[in-house]
Tab-separated table of C-alpha atoms and ligand atoms in Angstrom:
chain	number	residue	atom	x	y	z
A	1159	MET	CA	49.533	-37.547	179.456
A	1160	THR	CA	49.903	-41.047	180.827
A	1161	ILE	CA	46.967	-42.938	182.189
A	1162	ASP	CA	47.207	-43.828	185.854
A	1163	ILE	CA	44.746	-45.843	187.966
A	1164	LYS	CA	44.781	-45.915	191.757
A	1165	PRO	CA	42.405	-47.420	194.310
A	1166	ILE	CA	40.069	-44.764	195.725
A	1167	ASP	CA	40.350	-46.274	199.182
A	1168	PRO	CA	43.687	-48.143	199.331
A	1169	VAL	CA	43.245	-49.070	202.996
A	1170	SER	CA	39.840	-50.721	203.138
A	1171	ARG	CA	39.122	-51.502	199.472
A	1172	ALA	CA	42.426	-51.867	197.625
A	1173	PHE	CA	40.863	-53.967	194.833
A	1174	PHE	CA	37.511	-52.232	194.357
A	1175	ALA	CA	36.819	-48.826	192.761
A	1176	GLY	CA	39.728	-47.033	191.116
A	1177	VAL	CA	40.212	-43.422	190.084
A	1178	VAL	CA	41.712	-42.764	186.682
A	1179	SER	CA	43.878	-39.758	185.841
A	1180	GLY	CA	45.946	-38.693	182.856
A	1181	ILE	CA	43.307	-39.318	180.200
A	1182	ASP	CA	41.015	-37.118	178.105
A	1183	LEU	CA	37.903	-39.050	177.100
A	1184	THR	CA	36.816	-36.433	174.546
A	1185	ARG	CA	39.661	-37.578	172.267
A	1186	ARG	CA	40.218	-40.810	170.402
A	1187	LEU	CA	42.018	-43.216	172.740
A	1188	THR	CA	45.233	-45.032	171.900
A	1189	ASP	CA	45.237	-48.836	171.919
A	1190	ALA	CA	47.375	-48.674	175.071
A	1191	GLU	CA	44.763	-46.502	176.812
A	1192	VAL	CA	41.942	-48.857	175.815
A	1193	ALA	CA	43.953	-51.819	177.144
A	1194	ALA	CA	44.696	-49.967	180.399
A	1195	ILE	CA	40.990	-49.225	180.933
A	1196	HIS	CA	40.010	-52.872	180.387
A	1197	ALA	CA	42.782	-54.005	182.748
A	1198	GLY	CA	41.626	-51.426	185.304
A	1199	MET	CA	38.056	-52.669	185.015
A	1200	ASP	CA	39.180	-56.287	185.468
A	1201	ARG	CA	40.952	-55.269	188.663
A	1202	TYR	CA	38.703	-52.631	190.211
A	1203	GLY	CA	35.181	-53.299	188.812
A	1204	VAL	CA	34.408	-49.561	189.044
A	1205	LEU	CA	36.456	-46.712	187.544
A	1206	VAL	CA	35.930	-43.006	188.199
A	1207	PHE	CA	37.050	-40.350	185.693
A	1208	HIS	CA	36.782	-36.720	186.843
A	1209	ASN	CA	36.354	-33.584	184.701
A	1210	GLN	CA	35.318	-35.220	181.430
A	1211	GLN	CA	33.181	-32.657	179.614
A	1212	LEU	CA	31.635	-35.040	177.126
A	1213	SER	CA	28.965	-34.325	174.540
A	1214	ASP	CA	26.598	-37.220	173.827
A	1215	ASP	CA	28.523	-37.945	170.623
A	1216	GLN	CA	31.845	-37.979	172.462
A	1217	GLN	CA	30.432	-40.294	175.121
A	1218	LEU	CA	29.205	-42.623	172.377
A	1219	ALA	CA	32.545	-42.530	170.524
A	1220	PHE	CA	34.488	-43.265	173.713
A	1221	SER	CA	32.131	-46.093	174.705
A	1222	ARG	CA	32.331	-47.721	171.268
A	1223	GLN	CA	36.102	-47.877	171.550
A	1224	LEU	CA	35.607	-50.291	174.449
A	1225	GLY	CA	33.130	-52.619	172.716
A	1226	PRO	CA	29.685	-52.952	171.110
A	1227	LEU	CA	26.808	-51.068	172.740
A	1228	GLU	CA	23.411	-52.353	173.776
A	1229	GLN	CA	20.240	-50.420	173.005
A	1230	ALA	CA	18.247	-48.534	175.628
A	1231	THR	CA	15.239	-50.833	175.465
A	1232	GLY	CA	14.889	-51.108	179.243
A	1233	ASP	CA	12.903	-47.933	179.927
A	1234	ILE	CA	9.247	-47.096	179.424
A	1235	ALA	CA	9.435	-43.755	177.599
A	1236	ALA	CA	7.386	-43.767	174.395
A	1237	PRO	CA	9.597	-43.123	171.317
A	1238	GLN	CA	8.112	-39.649	170.791
A	1239	ASP	CA	8.867	-38.699	174.409
A	1240	ARG	CA	12.551	-39.689	174.415
A	1241	ARG	CA	15.198	-37.017	175.013
A	1242	MET	CA	17.975	-38.943	173.288
A	1243	SER	CA	18.715	-41.743	170.834
A	1244	MET	CA	18.327	-45.441	171.616
A	1245	ASP	CA	22.108	-45.656	172.098
A	1246	LEU	CA	21.802	-43.616	175.298
A	1247	ASN	CA	19.920	-44.368	178.500
A	1248	ASP	CA	18.289	-41.279	179.936
A	1249	ILE	CA	19.100	-41.440	183.651
A	1250	SER	CA	17.471	-38.112	184.495
A	1251	ASN	CA	14.276	-36.751	185.985
A	1252	LEU	CA	13.568	-34.571	182.929
A	1253	ASP	CA	11.079	-34.627	180.087
A	1254	LYS	CA	12.055	-33.881	176.486
A	1255	HIS	CA	11.563	-30.139	177.081
A	1256	GLY	CA	14.071	-30.238	179.960
A	1257	GLU	CA	11.360	-29.837	182.620
A	1258	VAL	CA	11.530	-31.825	185.851
A	1259	LEU	CA	9.002	-34.694	185.723
A	1260	PRO	CA	6.022	-34.344	188.073
A	1261	ARG	CA	6.334	-36.396	191.240
A	1262	ASP	CA	3.694	-38.915	190.100
A	1263	ASP	CA	4.881	-39.229	186.489
A	1264	ARG	CA	4.927	-42.868	185.396
A	1265	ARG	CA	8.447	-42.582	183.950
A	1266	ARG	CA	9.750	-41.151	187.222
A	1267	LEU	CA	8.060	-43.842	189.310
A	1268	PHE	CA	9.452	-46.554	187.052
A	1269	GLY	CA	12.911	-44.931	187.275
A	1270	LEU	CA	12.812	-45.153	191.080
A	1271	GLY	CA	13.603	-48.834	190.522
A	1272	ASN	CA	17.223	-47.649	190.147
A	1273	GLN	CA	17.215	-47.075	193.903
A	1274	LEU	CA	17.096	-50.850	194.416
A	1275	TRP	CA	20.368	-52.801	194.169
A	1276	HIS	CA	20.732	-54.129	190.646
A	1277	SER	CA	22.975	-55.050	187.764
A	1278	ASP	CA	22.068	-53.337	184.493
A	1279	SER	CA	19.972	-55.263	181.973
A	1280	SER	CA	20.043	-58.545	183.907
A	1281	PHE	CA	16.414	-58.718	182.700
A	1282	LYS	CA	17.657	-59.136	179.120
A	1283	ASP	CA	18.772	-62.515	177.766
A	1284	VAL	CA	22.055	-60.879	176.861
A	1285	PRO	CA	22.734	-58.520	179.741
A	1286	ALA	CA	25.114	-55.569	180.106
A	1287	LYS	CA	28.895	-55.625	180.386
A	1288	TYR	CA	30.084	-52.108	181.256
A	1289	SER	CA	27.852	-49.125	182.044
A	1290	LEU	CA	29.259	-45.623	181.580
A	1291	LEU	CA	27.366	-42.902	183.411
A	1292	SER	CA	28.157	-39.245	182.730
A	1293	ALA	CA	26.940	-36.586	185.161
A	1294	ARG	CA	25.834	-33.431	183.383
A	1295	LYS	CA	23.838	-31.767	186.166
A	1296	ILE	CA	23.530	-32.960	189.744
A	1297	PRO	CA	21.332	-31.933	192.668
A	1298	PRO	CA	22.973	-29.951	195.491
A	1299	THR	CA	22.563	-32.823	197.952
A	1300	GLY	CA	21.754	-36.536	197.745
A	1301	GLY	CA	21.714	-38.590	194.576
A	1302	ASN	CA	24.889	-40.568	195.279
A	1303	THR	CA	25.386	-43.864	193.500
A	1304	GLU	CA	26.537	-46.869	195.532
A	1305	PHE	CA	28.428	-49.857	194.168
A	1306	ALA	CA	28.833	-53.288	195.761
A	1307	ASP	CA	31.685	-55.684	194.960
A	1308	MET	CA	30.019	-58.981	194.095
A	1309	ARG	CA	33.363	-60.818	193.787
A	1310	ALA	CA	34.320	-59.929	197.355
A	1311	ALA	CA	30.777	-60.838	198.425
A	1312	TYR	CA	31.096	-64.239	196.757
A	1313	ASP	CA	34.524	-64.854	198.292
A	1314	ALA	CA	33.137	-64.108	201.761
A	1315	LEU	CA	30.373	-66.760	201.566
A	1316	ASP	CA	30.853	-69.843	203.718
A	1317	GLU	CA	31.695	-73.058	201.873
A	1318	ALA	CA	28.234	-74.617	202.270
A	1319	THR	CA	26.565	-71.555	200.744
A	1320	LYS	CA	29.099	-71.510	197.903
A	1321	ARG	CA	28.149	-75.115	197.128
A	1322	GLU	CA	24.452	-74.327	197.351
A	1323	VAL	CA	24.510	-71.339	194.970
A	1324	HIS	CA	27.020	-72.784	192.507
A	1325	ASP	CA	24.591	-73.970	189.817
A	1326	LEU	CA	21.421	-72.068	190.611
A	1327	ILE	CA	19.565	-70.274	187.816
A	1328	CYS	CA	17.472	-67.195	188.599
A	1329	ALA	CA	14.559	-65.619	186.728
A	1330	HIS	CA	15.004	-61.865	186.148
A	1331	SER	CA	12.370	-59.342	185.046
A	1332	GLN	CA	11.736	-55.638	185.498
A	1333	VAL	CA	8.220	-56.643	186.516
A	1334	PHE	CA	9.747	-58.259	189.638
A	1335	SER	CA	11.959	-55.289	190.604
A	1336	ARG	CA	9.193	-52.734	190.111
A	1337	GLY	CA	6.796	-54.982	191.965
A	1338	ILE	CA	8.974	-54.599	195.071
A	1339	LEU	CA	8.110	-50.881	195.014
A	1340	GLY	CA	4.434	-51.505	194.336
A	1341	PHE	CA	4.729	-50.324	190.725
A	1342	ASP	CA	2.613	-52.544	188.474
A	1343	ASP	CA	1.440	-50.016	185.922
A	1344	PHE	CA	2.727	-52.025	182.939
A	1345	THR	CA	1.111	-52.219	179.529
A	1346	GLU	CA	0.517	-55.649	178.005
A	1347	ALA	CA	3.348	-54.944	175.527
A	1348	GLU	CA	5.754	-54.140	178.384
A	1349	ARG	CA	4.822	-57.337	180.210
A	1350	LEU	CA	5.536	-59.319	177.045
A	1351	LYS	CA	8.829	-57.512	176.457
A	1352	TRP	CA	9.917	-58.256	180.025
A	1353	VAL	CA	9.013	-61.894	180.430
A	1354	PRO	CA	11.519	-63.391	182.869
A	1355	VAL	CA	14.916	-64.423	181.505
A	1356	ARG	CA	17.352	-66.968	182.947
A	1357	GLN	CA	20.687	-65.965	184.492
A	1358	ARG	CA	23.227	-67.902	186.540
A	1359	LEU	CA	23.525	-66.891	190.193
A	1360	VAL	CA	27.288	-67.515	190.118
A	1361	ARG	CA	29.322	-66.524	187.115
A	1362	ARG	CA	32.987	-66.396	186.252
A	1363	HIS	CA	34.441	-63.090	185.149
A	1364	PRO	CA	36.391	-63.761	181.959
A	1365	GLY	CA	38.988	-60.999	182.480
A	1366	SER	CA	39.981	-61.748	186.074
A	1367	GLY	CA	38.872	-65.367	186.442
A	1368	ARG	CA	37.091	-64.373	189.662
A	1369	LEU	CA	33.648	-65.693	190.623
A	1370	SER	CA	30.845	-63.340	191.561
A	1371	LEU	CA	27.296	-63.414	192.807
A	1372	TYR	CA	25.034	-62.284	189.984
A	1373	LEU	CA	22.204	-60.719	191.945
A	1374	ALA	CA	19.762	-57.914	191.142
A	1375	SER	CA	16.397	-56.793	192.428
A	1376	HIS	CA	15.177	-57.974	189.007
A	1377	ALA	CA	15.690	-61.557	190.233
A	1378	GLY	CA	12.303	-62.864	191.367
A	1379	GLY	CA	12.786	-66.617	191.425
A	1380	ILE	CA	15.184	-69.545	191.413
A	1381	GLU	CA	14.528	-72.465	189.097
A	1382	GLY	CA	13.142	-75.471	190.971
A	1383	TRP	CA	12.466	-73.483	194.166
A	1384	PRO	CA	9.156	-72.324	195.651
A	1385	VAL	CA	8.886	-68.552	195.027
A	1386	PRO	CA	8.776	-67.332	198.653
A	1387	GLU	CA	11.784	-69.475	199.572
A	1388	ALA	CA	13.696	-68.212	196.534
A	1389	ARG	CA	12.920	-64.581	197.296
A	1390	ALA	CA	13.824	-64.944	200.966
A	1391	PHE	CA	17.165	-66.500	199.976
A	1392	LEU	CA	17.890	-63.853	197.319
A	1393	ARG	CA	17.107	-61.192	199.889
A	1394	ASP	CA	19.543	-62.768	202.372
A	1395	LEU	CA	22.265	-62.972	199.739
A	1396	THR	CA	21.690	-59.337	198.778
A	1397	GLU	CA	21.890	-58.292	202.404
A	1398	HIS	CA	25.162	-60.163	202.720
A	1399	ALA	CA	26.573	-58.727	199.467
A	1400	THR	CA	25.768	-55.115	200.267
A	1401	GLN	CA	27.367	-54.890	203.704
A	1402	ARG	CA	29.300	-51.654	204.002
A	1403	GLN	CA	32.723	-53.275	203.633
A	1404	PHE	CA	31.782	-54.283	200.079
A	1405	VAL	CA	30.367	-50.874	199.099
A	1406	TYR	CA	31.845	-47.757	197.500
A	1407	ALA	CA	29.556	-44.698	197.568
A	1408	HIS	CA	30.200	-42.249	194.759
A	1409	VAL	CA	29.472	-38.587	195.511
A	1410	TRP	CA	29.005	-36.983	192.100
A	1411	LYS	CA	30.619	-33.856	190.746
A	1412	PRO	CA	29.465	-32.448	187.393
A	1413	TRP	CA	31.334	-34.083	184.502
A	1414	ASP	CA	32.332	-37.169	186.451
A	1415	LEU	CA	32.095	-40.286	184.353
A	1416	VAL	CA	31.777	-43.525	186.306
A	1417	MET	CA	32.143	-46.862	184.572
A	1418	TRP	CA	31.208	-50.142	186.225
A	1419	ASP	CA	31.331	-53.791	185.287
A	1420	ASN	CA	27.847	-55.278	185.636
A	1421	ARG	CA	29.346	-58.776	185.694
A	1422	ALA	CA	31.104	-58.084	188.975
A	1423	THR	CA	29.109	-55.358	190.748
A	1424	MET	CA	25.656	-54.192	191.765
A	1425	HIS	CA	24.709	-50.538	192.130
A	1426	ARG	CA	21.851	-48.336	193.264
A	1427	ALA	CA	20.917	-44.665	193.145
A	1428	ARG	CA	20.233	-42.791	196.373
A	1429	ARG	CA	17.341	-40.381	196.949
A	1430	TYR	CA	17.429	-36.694	196.135
A	1431	ASP	CA	14.955	-33.813	196.116
A	1432	PRO	CA	12.537	-34.586	193.259
A	1433	LYS	CA	12.265	-30.861	192.456
A	1434	GLU	CA	15.999	-30.591	191.676
A	1435	VAL	CA	17.445	-31.407	188.256
A	1436	ARG	CA	19.570	-34.536	187.944
A	1437	ASP	CA	20.777	-35.121	184.399
A	1438	MET	CA	22.890	-38.209	183.774
A	1439	ARG	CA	23.366	-40.171	180.569
A	1440	ARG	CA	24.386	-43.773	180.324
A	1441	THR	CA	25.970	-45.722	177.521
A	1442	THR	CA	26.070	-49.474	178.002
A	1443	LEU	CA	28.252	-52.173	176.517
A	1444	THR	CA	26.571	-55.462	175.768
A	1445	ASN	CA	27.915	-58.626	177.341
A	1446	GLU	CA	27.339	-60.286	173.931
A	1447	VAL	CA	26.507	-63.619	175.634
A	1448	SER	CA	24.166	-64.696	178.421
A	1449	SER	CA	25.537	-65.327	181.919
A	1450	LEU	CA	24.510	-68.944	181.241
A	1451	GLU	CA	27.666	-69.103	179.145
A	1452	GLN	CA	29.856	-67.841	182.007
A	1453	ALA	CA	29.674	-70.814	184.331
A	1454	PRO	CA	32.281	-71.027	187.102
B	2272	OGA	C1	22.116	-46.581	185.975
B	2272	OGA	C2	21.738	-46.417	187.396
B	2272	OGA	C3	22.079	-45.014	189.306
B	2272	OGA	C4	22.019	-43.552	189.586
B	2272	OGA	O1	22.505	-45.569	185.348
B	2272	OGA	O2	22.083	-47.708	185.486
B	2272	OGA	O3	21.273	-47.341	187.988
B	2272	OGA	O4	22.552	-43.140	190.637
B	2272	OGA	N1	22.035	-45.241	187.923
B	2272	OGA	O5	21.442	-42.821	188.778
B	2273	MN	MN1	21.487	-49.191	186.748
């Protein structure tokens, strides 16, 4: 088997979202395969692998071959309610007995924040590098995941806006993103855990050298700016960055694994019937440094 990576849509998005064939992620990868995946991520920002029947342990082993993992400290499940270890993010609508969460369950309502455009863990001082999402069970309709190319979005800004955003620092917190949806059911401990952190609005991607807009619905302010002006501007930039020409919409099949680079993309989940099972598991590589250390 030889690994091969091709653009999913060579006509309209030749440099965003690739599909990978000729690789079995359940096995230990060769150094050449690891290098090809990193190179593919540097080029495409999103990679799709079909038919990868991974156990949790195999997903973890594969992910660790690409770099150190971050811990799943971004959700609100109490330790005794978790379905999986802290190395895995539970991106499902299930409780630990495998039952679909009630419509008004706090964990479900918090999880709806994934339907807002975001970059994973931008609310942590050291945010995420790659996310690897494995689809175990998907609803019959809906539940796509959309990805936006934040390098292309940056490139398409006019020169005055590029100058304006160049050195701006944003404040990111899950309290901001959930607040957009009217969710403010946080404990005192959660509010303390998610005090705003600082991230650059423009960062340079070390692998490709390209600049990108580092936006997320977690961003609730810009240093030195009045809050309403900052939020209006961030909303405008997000609207710009998520125009359809910058977006790839992934329609899931069971056992797809999709990997994205949080330094160069945003993503969001799309709605699905809350009575249907959607079981996805995410491993996440840490960026190891803050975006503050990735100045243009
Ligand atoms: C995630 C996420 C989107 C989805 O796993 O980080 O935002 O479609 N998922 O479930
Ligand atoms: Mn996410």
